[in-house]
Short mmCIF file of C-alpha atoms in Angstrom, two decimals:
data_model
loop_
_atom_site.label_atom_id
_atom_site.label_comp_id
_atom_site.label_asym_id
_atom_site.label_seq_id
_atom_site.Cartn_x
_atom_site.Cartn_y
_atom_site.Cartn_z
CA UNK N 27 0.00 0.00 0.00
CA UNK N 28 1.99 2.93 -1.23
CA UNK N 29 -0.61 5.31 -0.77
CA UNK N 30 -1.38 4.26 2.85
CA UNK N 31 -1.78 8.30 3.76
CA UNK N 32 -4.97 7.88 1.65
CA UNK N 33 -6.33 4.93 3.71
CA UNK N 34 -9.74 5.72 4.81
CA UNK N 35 -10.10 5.72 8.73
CA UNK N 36 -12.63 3.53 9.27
CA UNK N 37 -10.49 1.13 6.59
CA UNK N 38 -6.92 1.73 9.01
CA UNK N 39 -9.31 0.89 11.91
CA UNK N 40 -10.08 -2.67 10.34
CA UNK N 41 -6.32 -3.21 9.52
CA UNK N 42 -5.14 -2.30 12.85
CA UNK N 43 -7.71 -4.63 14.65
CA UNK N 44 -6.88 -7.90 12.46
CA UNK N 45 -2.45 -6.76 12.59
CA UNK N 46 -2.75 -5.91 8.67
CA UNK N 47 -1.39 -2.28 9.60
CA UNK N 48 0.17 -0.97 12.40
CA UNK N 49 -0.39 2.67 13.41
CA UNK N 50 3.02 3.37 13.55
CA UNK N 51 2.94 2.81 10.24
CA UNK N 52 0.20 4.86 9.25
CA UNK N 53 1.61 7.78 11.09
CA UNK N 54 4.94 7.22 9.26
CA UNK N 55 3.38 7.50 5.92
CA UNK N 56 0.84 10.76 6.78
CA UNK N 57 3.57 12.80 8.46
CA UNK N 58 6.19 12.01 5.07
CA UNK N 59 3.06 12.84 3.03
CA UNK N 60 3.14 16.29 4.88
CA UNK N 61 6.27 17.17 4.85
CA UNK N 62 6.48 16.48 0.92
CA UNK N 63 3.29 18.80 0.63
CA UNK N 64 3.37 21.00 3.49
CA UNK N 65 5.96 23.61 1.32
CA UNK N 66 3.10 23.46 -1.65
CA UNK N 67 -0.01 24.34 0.29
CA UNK N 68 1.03 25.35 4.43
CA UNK N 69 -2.12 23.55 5.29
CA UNK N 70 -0.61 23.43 9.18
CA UNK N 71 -0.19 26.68 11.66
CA UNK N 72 1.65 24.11 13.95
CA UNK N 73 3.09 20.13 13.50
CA UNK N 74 3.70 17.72 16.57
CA UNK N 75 5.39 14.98 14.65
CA UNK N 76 7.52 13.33 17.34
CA UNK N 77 4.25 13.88 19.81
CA UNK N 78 2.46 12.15 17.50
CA UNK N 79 5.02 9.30 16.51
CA UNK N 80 5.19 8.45 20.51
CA UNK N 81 1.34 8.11 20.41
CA UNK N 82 1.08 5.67 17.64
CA UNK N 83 3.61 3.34 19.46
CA UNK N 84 1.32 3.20 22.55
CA UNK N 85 -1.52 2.84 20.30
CA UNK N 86 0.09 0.17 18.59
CA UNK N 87 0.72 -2.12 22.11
CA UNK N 88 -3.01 -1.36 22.63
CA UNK N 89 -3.69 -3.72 19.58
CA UNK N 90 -1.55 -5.95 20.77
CA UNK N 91 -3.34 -6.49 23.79
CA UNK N 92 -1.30 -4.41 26.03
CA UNK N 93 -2.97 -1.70 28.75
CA UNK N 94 -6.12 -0.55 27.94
CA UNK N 95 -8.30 -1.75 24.76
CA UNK N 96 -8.07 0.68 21.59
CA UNK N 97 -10.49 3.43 21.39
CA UNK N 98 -12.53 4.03 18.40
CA UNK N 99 -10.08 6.55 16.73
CA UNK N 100 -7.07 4.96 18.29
CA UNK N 101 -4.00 5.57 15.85
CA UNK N 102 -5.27 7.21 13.61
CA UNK N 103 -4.16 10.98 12.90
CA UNK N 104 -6.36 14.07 13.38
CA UNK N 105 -5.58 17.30 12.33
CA UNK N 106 -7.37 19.90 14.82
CA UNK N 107 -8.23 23.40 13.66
CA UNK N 108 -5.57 25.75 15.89
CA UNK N 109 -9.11 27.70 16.89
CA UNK N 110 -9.92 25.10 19.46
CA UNK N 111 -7.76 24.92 22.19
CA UNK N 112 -5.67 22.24 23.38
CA UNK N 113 -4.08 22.64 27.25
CA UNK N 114 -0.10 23.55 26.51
CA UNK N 115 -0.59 24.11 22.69
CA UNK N 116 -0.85 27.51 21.19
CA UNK N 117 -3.93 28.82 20.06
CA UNK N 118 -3.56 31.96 18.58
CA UNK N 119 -6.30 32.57 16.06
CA UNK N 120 -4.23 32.83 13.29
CA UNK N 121 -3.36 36.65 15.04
CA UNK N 122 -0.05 38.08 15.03
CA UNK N 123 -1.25 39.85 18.63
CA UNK N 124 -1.92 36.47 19.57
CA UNK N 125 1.13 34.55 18.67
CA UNK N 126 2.31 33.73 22.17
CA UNK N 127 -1.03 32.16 23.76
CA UNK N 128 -0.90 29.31 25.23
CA UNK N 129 -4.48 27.13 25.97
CA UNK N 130 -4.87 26.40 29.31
CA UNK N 131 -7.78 24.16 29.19
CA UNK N 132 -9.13 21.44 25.85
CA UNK N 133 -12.17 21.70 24.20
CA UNK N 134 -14.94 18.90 25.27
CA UNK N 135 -15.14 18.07 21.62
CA UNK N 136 -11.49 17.97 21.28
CA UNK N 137 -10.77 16.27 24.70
CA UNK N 138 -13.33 13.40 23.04
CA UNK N 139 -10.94 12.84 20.24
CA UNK N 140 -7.94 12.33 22.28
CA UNK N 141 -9.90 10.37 24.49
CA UNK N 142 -11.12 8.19 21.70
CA UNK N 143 -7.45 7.14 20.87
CA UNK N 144 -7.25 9.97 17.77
CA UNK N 145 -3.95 11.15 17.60
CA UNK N 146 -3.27 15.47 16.99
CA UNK N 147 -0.47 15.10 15.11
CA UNK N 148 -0.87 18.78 13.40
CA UNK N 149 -2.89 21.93 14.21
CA UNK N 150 -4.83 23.10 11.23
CA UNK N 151 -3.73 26.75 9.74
CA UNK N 152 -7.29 29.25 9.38
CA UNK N 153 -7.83 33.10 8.73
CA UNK N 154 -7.58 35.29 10.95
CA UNK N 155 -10.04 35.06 13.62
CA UNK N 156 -11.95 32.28 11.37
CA UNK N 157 -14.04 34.92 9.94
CA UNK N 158 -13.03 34.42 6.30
CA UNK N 159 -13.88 32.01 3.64
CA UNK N 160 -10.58 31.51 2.03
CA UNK N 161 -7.59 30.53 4.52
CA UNK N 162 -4.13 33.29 5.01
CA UNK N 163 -2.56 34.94 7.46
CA UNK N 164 0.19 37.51 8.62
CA UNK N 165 0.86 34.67 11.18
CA UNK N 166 0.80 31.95 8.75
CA UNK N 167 0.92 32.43 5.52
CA UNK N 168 -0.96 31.66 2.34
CA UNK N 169 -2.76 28.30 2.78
CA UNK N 170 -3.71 27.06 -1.07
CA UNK N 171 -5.47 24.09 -2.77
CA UNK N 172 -3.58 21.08 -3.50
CA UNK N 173 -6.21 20.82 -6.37
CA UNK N 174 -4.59 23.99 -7.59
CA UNK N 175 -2.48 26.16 -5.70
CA UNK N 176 -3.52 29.36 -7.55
CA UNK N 177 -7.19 28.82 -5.39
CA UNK N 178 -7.53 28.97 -2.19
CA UNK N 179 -8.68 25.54 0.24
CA UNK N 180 -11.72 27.78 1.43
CA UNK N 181 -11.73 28.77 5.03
CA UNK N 182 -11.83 28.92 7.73
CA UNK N 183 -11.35 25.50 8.01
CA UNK N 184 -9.34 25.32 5.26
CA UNK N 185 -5.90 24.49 6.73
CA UNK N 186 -8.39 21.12 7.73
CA UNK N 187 -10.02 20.15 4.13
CA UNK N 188 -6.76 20.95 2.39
CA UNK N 189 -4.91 18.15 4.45
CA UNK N 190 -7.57 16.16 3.83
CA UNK N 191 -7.10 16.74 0.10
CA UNK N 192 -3.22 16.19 -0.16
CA UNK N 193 -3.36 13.21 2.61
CA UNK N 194 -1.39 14.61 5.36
CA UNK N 195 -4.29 14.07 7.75
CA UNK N 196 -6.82 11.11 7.83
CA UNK N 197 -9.19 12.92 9.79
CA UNK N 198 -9.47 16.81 10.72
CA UNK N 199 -12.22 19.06 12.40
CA UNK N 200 -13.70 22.01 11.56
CA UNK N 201 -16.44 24.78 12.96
CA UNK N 202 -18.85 26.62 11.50
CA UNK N 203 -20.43 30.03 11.75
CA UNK N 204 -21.14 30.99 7.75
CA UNK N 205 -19.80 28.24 6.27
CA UNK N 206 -16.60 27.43 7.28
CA UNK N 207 -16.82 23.44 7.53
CA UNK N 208 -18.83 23.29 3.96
CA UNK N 209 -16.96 25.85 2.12
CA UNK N 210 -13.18 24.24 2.45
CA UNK N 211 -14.90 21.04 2.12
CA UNK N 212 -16.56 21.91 -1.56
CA UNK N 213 -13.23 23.75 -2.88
CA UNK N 214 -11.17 21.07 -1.72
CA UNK N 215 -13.75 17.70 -2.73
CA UNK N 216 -13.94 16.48 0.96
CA UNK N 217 -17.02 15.45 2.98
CA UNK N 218 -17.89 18.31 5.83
CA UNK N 219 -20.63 17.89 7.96
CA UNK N 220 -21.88 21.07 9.80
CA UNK N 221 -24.05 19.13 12.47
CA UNK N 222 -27.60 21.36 13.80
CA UNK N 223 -27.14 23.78 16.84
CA UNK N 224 -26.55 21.92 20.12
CA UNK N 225 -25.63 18.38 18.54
CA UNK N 226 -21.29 18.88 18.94
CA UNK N 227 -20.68 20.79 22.67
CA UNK N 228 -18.93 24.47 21.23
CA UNK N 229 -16.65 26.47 23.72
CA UNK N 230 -17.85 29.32 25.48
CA UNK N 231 -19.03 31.81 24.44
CA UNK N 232 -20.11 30.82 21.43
CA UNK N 233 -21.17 27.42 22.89
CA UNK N 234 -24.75 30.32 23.20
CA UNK N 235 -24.36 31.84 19.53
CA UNK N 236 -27.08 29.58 17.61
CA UNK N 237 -24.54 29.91 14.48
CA UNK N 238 -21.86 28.63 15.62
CA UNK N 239 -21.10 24.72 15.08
CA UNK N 240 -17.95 22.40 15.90
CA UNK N 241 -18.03 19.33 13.27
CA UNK N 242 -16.19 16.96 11.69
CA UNK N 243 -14.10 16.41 7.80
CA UNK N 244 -13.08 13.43 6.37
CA UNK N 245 -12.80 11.99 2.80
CA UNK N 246 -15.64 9.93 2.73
CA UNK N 247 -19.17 9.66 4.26
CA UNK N 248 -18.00 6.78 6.46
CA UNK N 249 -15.25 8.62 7.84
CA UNK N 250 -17.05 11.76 8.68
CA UNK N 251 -19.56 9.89 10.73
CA UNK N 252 -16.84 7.97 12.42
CA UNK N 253 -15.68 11.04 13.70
CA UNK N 254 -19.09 12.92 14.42
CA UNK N 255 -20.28 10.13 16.60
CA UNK N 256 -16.94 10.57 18.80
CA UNK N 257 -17.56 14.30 19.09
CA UNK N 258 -21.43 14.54 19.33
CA UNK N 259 -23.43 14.37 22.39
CA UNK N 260 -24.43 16.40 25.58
CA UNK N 261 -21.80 17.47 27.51
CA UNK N 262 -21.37 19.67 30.93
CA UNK N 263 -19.62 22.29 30.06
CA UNK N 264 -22.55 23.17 27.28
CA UNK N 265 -26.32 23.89 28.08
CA UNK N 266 -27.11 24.22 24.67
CA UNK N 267 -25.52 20.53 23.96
CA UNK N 268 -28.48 18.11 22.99
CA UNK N 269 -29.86 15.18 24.44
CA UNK N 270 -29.57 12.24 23.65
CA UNK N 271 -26.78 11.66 21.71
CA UNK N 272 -27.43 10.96 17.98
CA UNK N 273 -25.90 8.05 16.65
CA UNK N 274 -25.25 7.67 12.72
CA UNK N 275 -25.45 4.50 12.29
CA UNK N 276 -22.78 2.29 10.48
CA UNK N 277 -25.26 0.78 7.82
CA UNK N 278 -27.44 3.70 6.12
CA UNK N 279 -30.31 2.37 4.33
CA UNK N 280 -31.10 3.33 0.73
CA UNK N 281 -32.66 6.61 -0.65
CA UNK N 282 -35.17 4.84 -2.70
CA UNK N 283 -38.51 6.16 -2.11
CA UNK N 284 -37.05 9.71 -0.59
CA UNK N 285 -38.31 12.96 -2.05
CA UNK N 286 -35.38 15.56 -2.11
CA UNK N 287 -36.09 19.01 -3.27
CA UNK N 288 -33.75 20.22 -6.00
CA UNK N 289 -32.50 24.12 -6.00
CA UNK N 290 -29.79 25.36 -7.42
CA UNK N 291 -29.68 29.10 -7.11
CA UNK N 292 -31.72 28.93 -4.02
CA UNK N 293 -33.79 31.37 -5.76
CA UNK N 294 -31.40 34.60 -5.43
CA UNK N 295 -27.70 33.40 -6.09
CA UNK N 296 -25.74 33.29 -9.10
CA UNK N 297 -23.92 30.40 -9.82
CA UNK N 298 -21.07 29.10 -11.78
CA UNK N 299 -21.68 27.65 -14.98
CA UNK N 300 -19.85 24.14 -14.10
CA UNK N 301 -21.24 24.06 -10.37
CA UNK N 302 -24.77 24.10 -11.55
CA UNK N 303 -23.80 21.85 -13.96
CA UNK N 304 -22.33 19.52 -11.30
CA UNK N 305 -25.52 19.74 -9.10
CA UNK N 306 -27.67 19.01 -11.76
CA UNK N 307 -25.39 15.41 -11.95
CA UNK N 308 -25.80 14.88 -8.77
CA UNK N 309 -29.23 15.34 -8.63
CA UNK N 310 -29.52 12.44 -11.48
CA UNK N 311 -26.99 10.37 -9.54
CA UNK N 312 -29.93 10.67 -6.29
CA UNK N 313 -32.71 9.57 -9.05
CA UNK N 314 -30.61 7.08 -10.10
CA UNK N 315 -30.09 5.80 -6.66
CA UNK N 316 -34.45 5.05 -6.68
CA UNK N 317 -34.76 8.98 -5.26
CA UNK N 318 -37.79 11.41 -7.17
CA UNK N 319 -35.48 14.28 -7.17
CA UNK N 320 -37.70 17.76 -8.02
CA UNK N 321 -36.91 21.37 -8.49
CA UNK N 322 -38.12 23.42 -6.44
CA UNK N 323 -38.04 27.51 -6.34
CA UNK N 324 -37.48 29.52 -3.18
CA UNK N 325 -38.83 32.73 -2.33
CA UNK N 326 -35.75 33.87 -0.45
CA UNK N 327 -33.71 37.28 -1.59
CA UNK N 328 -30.22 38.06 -1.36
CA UNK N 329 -29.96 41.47 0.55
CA UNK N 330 -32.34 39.84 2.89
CA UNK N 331 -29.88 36.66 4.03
CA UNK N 332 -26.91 38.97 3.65
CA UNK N 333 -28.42 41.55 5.95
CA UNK N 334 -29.67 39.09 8.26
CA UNK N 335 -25.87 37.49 8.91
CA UNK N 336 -24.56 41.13 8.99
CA UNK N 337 -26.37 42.33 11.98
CA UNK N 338 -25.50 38.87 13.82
CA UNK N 339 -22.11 38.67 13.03
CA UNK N 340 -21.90 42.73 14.11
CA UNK N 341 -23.87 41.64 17.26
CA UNK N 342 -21.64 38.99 18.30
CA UNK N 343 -18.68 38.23 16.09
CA UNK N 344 -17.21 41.74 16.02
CA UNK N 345 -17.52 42.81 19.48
CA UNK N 346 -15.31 39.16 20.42
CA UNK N 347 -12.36 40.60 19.05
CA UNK N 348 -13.19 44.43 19.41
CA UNK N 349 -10.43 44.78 22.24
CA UNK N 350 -7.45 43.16 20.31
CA UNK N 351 -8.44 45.73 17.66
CA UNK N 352 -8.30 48.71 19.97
CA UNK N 353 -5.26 47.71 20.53
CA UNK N 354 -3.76 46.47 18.37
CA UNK N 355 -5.33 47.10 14.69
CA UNK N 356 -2.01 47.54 12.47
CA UNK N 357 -1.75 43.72 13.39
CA UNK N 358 -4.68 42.57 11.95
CA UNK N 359 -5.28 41.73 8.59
CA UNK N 360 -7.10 43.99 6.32
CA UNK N 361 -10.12 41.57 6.00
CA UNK N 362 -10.64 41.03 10.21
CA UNK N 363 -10.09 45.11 10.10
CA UNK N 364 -13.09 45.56 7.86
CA UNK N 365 -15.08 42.60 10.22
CA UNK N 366 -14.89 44.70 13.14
CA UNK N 367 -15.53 47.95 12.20
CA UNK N 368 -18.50 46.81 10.24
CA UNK N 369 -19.83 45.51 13.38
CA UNK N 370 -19.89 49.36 14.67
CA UNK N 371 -22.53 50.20 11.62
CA UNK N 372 -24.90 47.47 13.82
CA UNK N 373 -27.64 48.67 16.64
CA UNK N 374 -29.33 46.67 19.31
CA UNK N 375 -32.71 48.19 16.95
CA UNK N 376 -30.70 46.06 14.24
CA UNK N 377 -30.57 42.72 15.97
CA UNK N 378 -34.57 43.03 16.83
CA UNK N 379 -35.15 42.94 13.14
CA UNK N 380 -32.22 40.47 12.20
CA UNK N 381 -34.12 37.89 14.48
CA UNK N 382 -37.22 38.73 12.58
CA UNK N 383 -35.27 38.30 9.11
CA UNK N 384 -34.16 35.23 10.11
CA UNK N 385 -37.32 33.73 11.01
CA UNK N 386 -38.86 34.76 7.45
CA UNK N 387 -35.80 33.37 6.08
CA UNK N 388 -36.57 30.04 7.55
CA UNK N 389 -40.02 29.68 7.06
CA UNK N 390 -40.25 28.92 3.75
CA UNK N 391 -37.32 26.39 4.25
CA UNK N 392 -39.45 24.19 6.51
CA UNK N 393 -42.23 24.34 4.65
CA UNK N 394 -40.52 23.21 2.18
CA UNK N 395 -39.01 20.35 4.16
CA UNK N 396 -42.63 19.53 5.13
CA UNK N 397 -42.92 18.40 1.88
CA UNK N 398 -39.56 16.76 1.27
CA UNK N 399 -37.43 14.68 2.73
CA UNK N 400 -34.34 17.04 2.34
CA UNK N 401 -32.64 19.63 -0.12
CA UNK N 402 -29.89 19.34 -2.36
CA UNK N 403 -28.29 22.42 -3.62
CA UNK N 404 -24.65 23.95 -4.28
CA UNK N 405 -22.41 24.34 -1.25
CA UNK N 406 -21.23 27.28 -2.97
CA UNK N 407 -21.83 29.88 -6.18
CA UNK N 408 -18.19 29.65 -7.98
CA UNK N 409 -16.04 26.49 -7.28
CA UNK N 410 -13.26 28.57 -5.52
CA UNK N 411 -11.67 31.56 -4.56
CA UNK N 412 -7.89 33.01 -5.70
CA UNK N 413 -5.61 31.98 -2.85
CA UNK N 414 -4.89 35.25 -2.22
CA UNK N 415 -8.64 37.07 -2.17
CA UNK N 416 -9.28 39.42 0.31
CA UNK N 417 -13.21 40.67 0.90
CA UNK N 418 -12.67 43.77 -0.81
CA UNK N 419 -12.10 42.77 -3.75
CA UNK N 420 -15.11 41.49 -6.45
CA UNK N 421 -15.92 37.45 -6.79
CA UNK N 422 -16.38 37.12 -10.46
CA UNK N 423 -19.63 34.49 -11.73
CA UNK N 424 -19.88 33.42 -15.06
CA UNK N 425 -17.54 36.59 -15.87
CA UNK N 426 -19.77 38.93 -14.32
CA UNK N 427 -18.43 40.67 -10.81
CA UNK N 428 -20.57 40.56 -7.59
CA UNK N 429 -19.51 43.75 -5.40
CA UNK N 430 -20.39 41.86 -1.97
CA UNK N 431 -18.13 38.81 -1.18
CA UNK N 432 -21.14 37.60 0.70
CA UNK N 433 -22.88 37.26 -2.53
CA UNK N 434 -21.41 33.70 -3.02
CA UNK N 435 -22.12 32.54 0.26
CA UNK N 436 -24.63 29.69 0.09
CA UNK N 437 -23.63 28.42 3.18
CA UNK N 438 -25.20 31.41 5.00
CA UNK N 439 -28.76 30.37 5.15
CA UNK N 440 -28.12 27.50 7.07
CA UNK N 441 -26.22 29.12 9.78
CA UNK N 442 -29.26 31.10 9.81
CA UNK N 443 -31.67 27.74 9.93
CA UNK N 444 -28.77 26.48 12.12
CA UNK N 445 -30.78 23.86 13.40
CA UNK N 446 -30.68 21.98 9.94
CA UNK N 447 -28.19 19.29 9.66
CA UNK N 448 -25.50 20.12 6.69
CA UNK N 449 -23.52 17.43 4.11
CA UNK N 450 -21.17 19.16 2.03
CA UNK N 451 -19.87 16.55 -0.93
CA UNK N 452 -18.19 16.43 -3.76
CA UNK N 453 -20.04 17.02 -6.85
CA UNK N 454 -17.03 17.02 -9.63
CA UNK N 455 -14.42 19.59 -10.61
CA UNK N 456 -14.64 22.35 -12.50
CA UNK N 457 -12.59 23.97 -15.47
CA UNK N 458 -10.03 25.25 -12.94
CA UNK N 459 -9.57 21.43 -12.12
CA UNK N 460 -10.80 22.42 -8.13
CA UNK N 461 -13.70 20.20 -7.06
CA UNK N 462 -17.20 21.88 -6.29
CA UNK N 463 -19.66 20.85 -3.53
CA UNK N 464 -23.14 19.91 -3.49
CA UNK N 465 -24.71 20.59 0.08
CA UNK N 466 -27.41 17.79 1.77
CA UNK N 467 -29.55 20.15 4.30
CA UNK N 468 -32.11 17.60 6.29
CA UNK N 469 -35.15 18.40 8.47
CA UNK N 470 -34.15 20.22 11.91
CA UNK N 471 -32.35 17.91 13.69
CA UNK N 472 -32.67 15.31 11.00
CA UNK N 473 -29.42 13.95 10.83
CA UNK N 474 -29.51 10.47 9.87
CA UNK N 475 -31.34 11.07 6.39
CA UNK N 476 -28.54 13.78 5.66
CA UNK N 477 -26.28 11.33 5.56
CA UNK N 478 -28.01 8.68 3.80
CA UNK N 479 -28.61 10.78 1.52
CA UNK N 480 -24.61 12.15 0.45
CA UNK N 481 -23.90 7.95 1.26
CA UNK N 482 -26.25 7.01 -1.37
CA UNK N 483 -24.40 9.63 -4.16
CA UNK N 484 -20.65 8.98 -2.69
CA UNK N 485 -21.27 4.71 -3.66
CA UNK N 486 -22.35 6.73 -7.44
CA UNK N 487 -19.61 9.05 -7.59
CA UNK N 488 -16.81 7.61 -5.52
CA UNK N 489 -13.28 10.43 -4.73
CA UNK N 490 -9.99 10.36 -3.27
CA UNK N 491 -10.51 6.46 -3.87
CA UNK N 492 -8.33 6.26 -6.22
CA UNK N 493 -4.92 8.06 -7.86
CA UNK N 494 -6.97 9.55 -11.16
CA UNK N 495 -9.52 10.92 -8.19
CA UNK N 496 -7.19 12.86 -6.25
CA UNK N 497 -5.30 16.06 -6.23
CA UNK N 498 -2.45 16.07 -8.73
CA UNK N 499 0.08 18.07 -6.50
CA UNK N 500 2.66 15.46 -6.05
CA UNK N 501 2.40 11.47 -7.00
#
């Protein structure tokens, strides 16, 4: 197995238990893999190779019977975004002001990886603040898309689904507050699974921001769920954490019989020639699979969404950073400069009406999910950005320029309907040769048929499986 850096998890996890594979071995292979990519696309803000080396011996003796039994990740290695902290590790936002912090506690989702036997062997690089959706830093660098490094992985979990991509990770996390597990996960043709409000425990304070979601990436659907049943589940630390844990369950059963709405401008983007193209093969791929797959229409406008996630991110996201700005604003990067002092331009009179937006925003969404079993649409309107793109700049569709960055956001209205489980996956690649995303949104809370659904189009339109399916960086 040359390619062992590309081993599915829940494959490694079978090899371990019957001796086929050690996870020394597996380690060995994913941290060569990232140091032969690692120059190409900085997908890491931080690396703990020799940490991680020392953890796949002991998880090795556990398969051999030694100490404790294996754990369901044990071995296997997990690149965490640097947002959530780990005790002792840095955790600096991807903010030059913030480059000596040092975490003095672990996230509960985290702390359930490491628990589980997964192995941190690198900290995943974001933008600043993770309030971007494309991934570089004064801190870090330029993060870029092993697909092609002229695009950027997405963000803000970027540094997570471009590992993914290149195989320097087998498994990576991600969180979500406009898009940031579903966006790096479309430009980089990875699954990402932003799970409803409450499922994943969040850190304060935005454990209480009904936005805000902690999930898991993976290359395939198998793998994300492997990793979202680790993480999911109520937890102390989070009121809002739901009970009782969710489990996806190993075997999904078919799609045949399921009604899935169809939309592919969500009635107010524009979109990219080759990812509505891509959706639209999807979609047959579903009816294929014994689905009735049928367009729908939405009533939903632009300024309306884009206003809505304005005053909330003013309300909330702003003012979290506000005093490292005070201080310290020749630091930041231009695009977390223009975040904040947007935020000023927002009232308390403002978030009164953005709760009322939001609620018309949803409305017609359940509805529609009265009458359908879920909604398939693009994860996003172009299939990436430059690796370089900053928010003040124009996003170009179909040739045409769109003024408002948030314009090609189709993530946003399910941060708004936050309570509607998310699939991001892949839906093919586009002239640029970077993948596009097609994104599975379920009933509130419905997460099981989600995935189902984005299992039933992966065994249709299988990726990363393969060397002619994969990134074309390096061999």
């Amino acid at each position: 197995m040359s390619d062992l850096h590309y081993l599915p998890a829940t494959e490694a996890l079978r090899l371990f238990r019957s001796r086929e594979l050690s996870p020394v071995e597996l380690m060995t292979a994913v941290i060569a893999r990232a140091e032969a990519v690692e120059p190409a696309i900085n997908a890491f803000a931080e690396t703990r190779f020799d940490e991680a080396m020392d953890a796949a011996r002991a998880a090795q003796e556990r398969y051999a019977g030694a100490g404790d039994p294996p754990g369901p990740l044990a071995g296997l290695p997990v690149a965490v975004k640097e947002e959530a902290p780990i005790a002792g590790q840095k955790n600096t936002l991807g903010s030059v002001p913030l480059r000596d912090v040092v975490a003095d506690h672990t996230a509960a989702f985290v702390q359930r990886i490491i628990d589980a036997g997964g192995i941190v062997h690198a900290r995943s690089a974001t933008p600043e603040f993770c309030c971007a959706p494309f991934t570089w830093t004064k801190l870090w660098g330029v993060s870029r898309n092993p697909w092609n490094t002229a695009f950027s992985p997405g963000g803000s979990s970027g540094g997570s689904a471009a590992s993914l991509a290149a195989g320097s990770a087998t498994l990576a996390t991600g969180s979500d507050i406009g898009g940031s597990i579903r966006i790096p996960s479309s430009f980089c043709g990875v699954t990402g699974f932003k799970p409803p409000y409450g499922r994943v425990p969040e850190m304060e304070i935005f454990n209480l921001d009904h936005y805000c979601h902690e999930g898991p990436l993976a290359r395939s659907v198998a793998d994300c769920a492997l990793l979202e049943n680790v993480i999911a589940g109520p937890h102390p630390s989070d009121v809002a954490s739901l009970r009782p844990k969710l489990e996806i369950p190993g075997r999904l059963e078919p799609v045949t019989g399921m009604r899935i709405a169809l939309s592919v401008d969500l009635g107010c983007y524009a979109v990219d020639d080759d990812v509505a193209a891509n959706t639209r093969a999807a979609a047959d791929r579903l009816r294929d699979a014994g689905a009735t797959v049928q367009e729908v229409s939405l009533p939903w406008q632009l300024e309306t969404i884009n206003r809505a996630a304005r005053i909330h991110f003013g309300m909330i996201f702003g003012p979290s950073v506000r005093d490292i700005y005070e201080k310290y604003a020749d630091d930041l990067t231009p695009y977390a400069r223009r975040f904040i002092t947007e935020s000023d331009e927002i009232s308390k009179a403002d978030w009164v009406s953005g709760l009322a937006l939001e609620a018309g925003i949803y409305a017609p969404l359940g509805e529609l999910l009265e009458e359908y079993d879920a909604l398939i649409c693009p994860t996003f309107a172009v299939p990436a950005l430059p690796a370089e793109y900053d928010t003040d700049q124009p996003v170009h569709v179909n040739g045409q320029p769109r003024g408002d960055w948030l314009d090609v956001l189709m993530t946003l209205p399910f941060n708004i309907a936050s309570r509607c489980p998310v699939l991001s996956i892949p839906s093919g690649r586009s002239r640029d040769g970077v993948p596009t995303g097609l994104s599975v949104v379920g009933k509130t809370y419905d997460d099981i048929t989600v995935f189902r659904i984005a299992a039933a189009h992966e065994e249709r339109f299988p990726w990363l499986d393969s060397p002619d399916r994969r990134p074309p960086l390096i061999p």
